[in-house]
């Protein structure tokens, strides 16, 4: 690591990528369930809201 580069910046970016990957995975899975008719539109919207709020909370607290 070069001098003067704070390691927490790297960790912050790493965490953001991790949170976004998990968000993408959850959204994709929920989308497939909705397409197959396993969940209702209301449940789909509820989950999407949950995933978006969680992503925003994690990034703002990272």
mmCIF file of C-alpha atoms in Angstrom:
data_model
loop_
_atom_site.group_PDB
_atom_site.id
_atom_site.type_symbol
_atom_site.label_atom_id
_atom_site.label_comp_id
_atom_site.label_asym_id
_atom_site.label_seq_id
_atom_site.Cartn_x
_atom_site.Cartn_y
_atom_site.Cartn_z
ATOM 1 C CA UNK A 1 0.000 0.000 0.000
ATOM 2 C CA UNK A 2 1.331 3.412 -0.914
ATOM 3 C CA UNK A 3 2.030 5.946 1.782
ATOM 4 C CA UNK A 4 -0.765 8.422 2.406
ATOM 5 C CA UNK A 5 -3.544 6.197 1.083
ATOM 6 C CA UNK A 6 -5.972 5.431 3.894
ATOM 7 C CA UNK A 7 -7.019 1.797 3.913
ATOM 8 C CA UNK A 8 -10.552 2.625 5.047
ATOM 9 C CA UNK A 9 -11.278 4.141 1.613
ATOM 10 C CA UNK A 10 -10.502 0.826 -0.023
ATOM 11 C CA UNK A 11 -12.660 -0.999 2.525
ATOM 12 C CA UNK A 12 -15.531 1.406 1.933
ATOM 13 C CA UNK A 13 -15.466 0.771 -1.824
ATOM 14 C CA UNK A 14 -15.170 -2.968 -1.214
ATOM 15 C CA UNK A 15 -18.223 -2.898 1.088
ATOM 16 C CA UNK A 16 -20.261 -0.899 -1.442
ATOM 17 C CA UNK A 17 -19.504 -3.453 -4.142
ATOM 18 C CA UNK A 18 -20.458 -6.279 -1.779
ATOM 19 C CA UNK A 19 -23.743 -4.596 -0.816
ATOM 20 C CA UNK A 20 -24.603 -3.865 -4.463
ATOM 21 C CA UNK A 21 -23.864 -7.447 -5.536
ATOM 22 C CA UNK A 22 -26.149 -8.793 -2.810
ATOM 23 C CA UNK A 23 -28.843 -6.296 -3.872
ATOM 24 C CA UNK A 24 -28.552 -7.436 -7.518
ATOM 25 C CA UNK A 25 -28.782 -11.091 -6.497
ATOM 26 C CA UNK A 26 -31.876 -10.491 -4.337
ATOM 27 C CA UNK A 27 -33.594 -8.417 -7.038
ATOM 28 C CA UNK A 28 -32.869 -11.011 -9.716
ATOM 29 C CA UNK A 29 -34.196 -13.856 -7.554
ATOM 30 C CA UNK A 30 -37.347 -11.917 -6.661
ATOM 31 C CA UNK A 31 -37.905 -10.992 -10.320
ATOM 32 C CA UNK A 32 -37.713 -14.636 -11.366
ATOM 33 C CA UNK A 33 -40.154 -15.667 -8.630
ATOM 34 C CA UNK A 34 -42.587 -12.973 -9.777
ATOM 35 C CA UNK A 35 -42.286 -14.023 -13.454
ATOM 36 C CA UNK A 36 -43.086 -17.618 -12.531
ATOM 37 C CA UNK A 37 -46.132 -16.481 -10.568
ATOM 38 C CA UNK A 38 -44.764 -17.667 -7.217
ATOM 39 C CA UNK A 39 -45.306 -14.272 -5.573
ATOM 40 C CA UNK A 40 -47.887 -11.515 -6.060
ATOM 41 C CA UNK A 41 -47.218 -8.016 -7.403
ATOM 42 C CA UNK A 42 -47.789 -6.654 -3.890
ATOM 43 C CA UNK A 43 -45.185 -9.013 -2.391
ATOM 44 C CA UNK A 44 -42.787 -8.174 -5.242
ATOM 45 C CA UNK A 45 -43.101 -4.439 -4.511
ATOM 46 C CA UNK A 46 -42.734 -5.009 -0.760
ATOM 47 C CA UNK A 47 -39.491 -6.941 -1.254
ATOM 48 C CA UNK A 48 -38.088 -4.389 -3.709
ATOM 49 C CA UNK A 49 -38.765 -1.595 -1.213
ATOM 50 C CA UNK A 50 -37.056 -3.635 1.494
ATOM 51 C CA UNK A 51 -33.984 -4.329 -0.677
ATOM 52 C CA UNK A 52 -33.664 -0.671 -1.712
ATOM 53 C CA UNK A 53 -33.974 0.612 1.863
ATOM 54 C CA UNK A 54 -31.427 -1.941 3.072
ATOM 55 C CA UNK A 55 -28.959 -0.980 0.322
ATOM 56 C CA UNK A 56 -29.288 2.742 1.095
ATOM 57 C CA UNK A 57 -28.923 2.142 4.834
ATOM 58 C CA UNK A 58 -25.831 -0.040 4.407
ATOM 59 C CA UNK A 59 -24.104 2.398 2.047
ATOM 60 C CA UNK A 60 -24.850 5.418 4.237
ATOM 61 C CA UNK A 61 -23.567 3.620 7.358
ATOM 62 C CA UNK A 62 -20.541 1.997 5.702
#
